[in-house]
Amino acid sequence: MNSFKKNLLKKRYNAERRFQWYGKIAIGLALSFLAVFMFQIFSKGYSAFQKTWIVTEVHYDKELLLIDAESPSKDDLENADYYDVAYKAMTSLDPGLPEEEDRQLIQMVSYKYEAEVKDLLLKNPDYLGKIVPIKLTASDDVDQVHKGNYPRDIPEENRRVNDYQLQIYDMLNERGDILSEFNISFFTSPDSREAELAGIASSFMGTVFSILVCLAFSFPIAVLAAIYLEEFAPKNKFTDFIEVNINNLAAVPSIVFGLLGLGVLLAVFNLPRSTPLVGGITLSLMTLPTIIIAARASLKAVPPSIREAALAMGASNMQTTMHHTVPLSMPGTLSGTIIGLAQALGETAPLILIGMVAFVNTIPGTPVDPAASLPVQIYIWSESAERGFVEKVSACIMVLLAFLILMNLAAQIVRHKFEKKWS
Amino acid sequence: MSKIKAENVNVYYGSKQALFDVSIDIAEKEVTALIGPSGCGKSTFLRCLNRMNDVIDICRVEGSIKMDNLELNSRKLDVVRLRENVGMVFQKPNPFPKTIYENVAYGPTIHGIAQSKEEMDQIVEISLKKAALWNEVKDRLDEIGTGLSGGQQQRLCIARAISVSPEVILMDEPCSALDPIATAQIEELIDDLKKEVTIVIVTHSMSQAARVSQKTGFFHLGKLIEFGPTDKIFKNPDNQQTQDYITGRFG
Ligand SMILES: Nc1ncnc2c1ncn2[C@@H]1O[C@H](COP(=O)(O)OP(=O)(O)OP(=O)(O)O)[C@@H](O)[C@H]1O
Ligand SMILES: [Mg+2]
């Protein structure tokens, strides 16, 4: 080998090595961004999956409950007055406290503590007249103190938990009367103004319903449109024009679809506001072009030899399409659909426009009940100043990410498992 | 007896003419071979016979093609019925990505030929036997057809084509993707089939044309240069171009 050739060869190898390095650096950067992002979310959010309880004792005193009957019925218990009993349960933590300072103790538990006291008795009617231990949801301030998210060393007037409350907290903590348990209510409760009570049940169901409505509207329309355009429509200027416009539609900012939903679905068709029905239809406008494009691409990928084989057997165009082309294109279409839905899942702007940003403290049972959605919930909570909502934002992002990862995984599986090989 | 009679067939792809005044008489229950250099229009002509050119938007066919006195090149023709009667085997094996059974049963199903499951089983078995594939696949009819070897796939395609008992089978270089053993099997098959079916086969192999066909047509640049009994074409052609092609001097 002469030296010129050798040099050339060396250059080629060097170029290849350099190129590989650029690629590796790019991937490394992308991965480290992702890692930082994930770390942020997890380190902030994991504590939202823990719930803090304050344990105290409650005396179900018949007199205070204003129950007269000898053996009270379920109704009697239901209608009893729990105010004093609940109040006493909290003030008993520090009997020496002057009455006008009671509020400080009451503020350490959630405002629903009276309902919790009531629920325990309704579940265990034999507690009547007895003194029993009870778990009460700690207020979000105590919750944050317990999780260590709240600095204790700043001046008292800048703190939401005052010195007296910290003292009580320390006493309870020492006694082992502050409990930290898995936060089931985060998944089973709707949104609330109080961070310690707020959960994602409403927004989760809202998202599920929106996605189902979106699927129900966009999938059939998109697949039929794709089949018509790809298999039956004549190729002329007009169909070219339609094709260009579908591609444009896929690039329209989602907020524009939100305006459309607002102007048409709500104003003209008078569909119920803030509901997954409207949200889903609005989102389906967004997913429609994505699915059409994916479906057309996978129809196009079906080899012409299969079509010719069917036609030569005497199948009509319709039969060729329905028996062969469409089934063969389904894996691609489905994975495109799932990816389109995953995009819709993360959409916030159009949903805000159609009113799915309203505060909803009920869990929707149908697509026509008012609901939020996960990304909107993230938006709502991130607007809240309260410390307790910060971890909820991250936790909600984690749930949304898990949802997304599951959907993308499903798309992968559909693509690999059901893809048929042809010769 | 004449089965298909083409007269003055001209075919255009857009403004480009691919066939010029082709007239040919294809005899019933015989094998007719079409030979000629690449791009001379053999496939184009073959596809006129089952109207597969309809699929190509820019393709226009002029002239008259009659099968048993039925005009094929007519708007009124029921293409589905025509293709039930005129089967086709393509150059590249193209079984459906479905089971072997479904591949063969597809034609009878869409044309409503079998009344019952038993009848369908019968048709599938007979078709596969005629295609000399039955012994190799009888235990795995529910396997995917595309999983067979190339030669087996092509025989499966033949079985699929004969499953609806067509009167004519068109074959476009059916052996070009096959090894000599598979080719020999298919040629044997063609020999068997011609007892019942009229076969038109396009081939690039002179020896294959000589072995399987009774009549041969030689195409060149879109024209049918010479057509006649295979013996005569190969031993004593009238036309100089035919002579040159057969002896390998061009093409
Ligand atoms: N779909 C098409 N669009 C445009 N022109 C075509 C098309 N199919 C064939 N042609 C043209 O028609 C002429 C004849 O083609 P045809 O396929 O019939 O040739 P052939 O004899 O079968 O060749 P080969 O032996 O290579 O298969 C060629 O010049 C080709 O370029
Ligand atoms: Mg050809």
CSV table of C-alpha atoms in Angstrom, one decimal, chain A residues 65-67 74-82 118 122:
chain,number,residue,atom,x,y,z
A,65,LEU,CA,-73.3,13.7,70.9
A,66,LEU,CA,-76.8,14.7,72.0
A,67,ILE,CA,-78.0,11.1,71.7
A,74,LYS,CA,-77.9,4.0,62.7
A,75,ASP,CA,-79.9,7.1,62.0
A,76,ASP,CA,-79.4,8.4,65.5
A,77,LEU,CA,-75.6,8.1,65.0
A,78,GLU,CA,-75.9,9.7,61.6
A,79,ASN,CA,-77.7,12.7,63.0
A,80,ALA,CA,-75.7,13.1,66.1
A,81,ASP,CA,-73.7,16.3,66.8
A,82,TYR,CA,-70.0,15.5,66.5
A,118,LYS,CA,-68.1,10.7,62.7
A,122,LEU,CA,-70.4,4.9,62.1
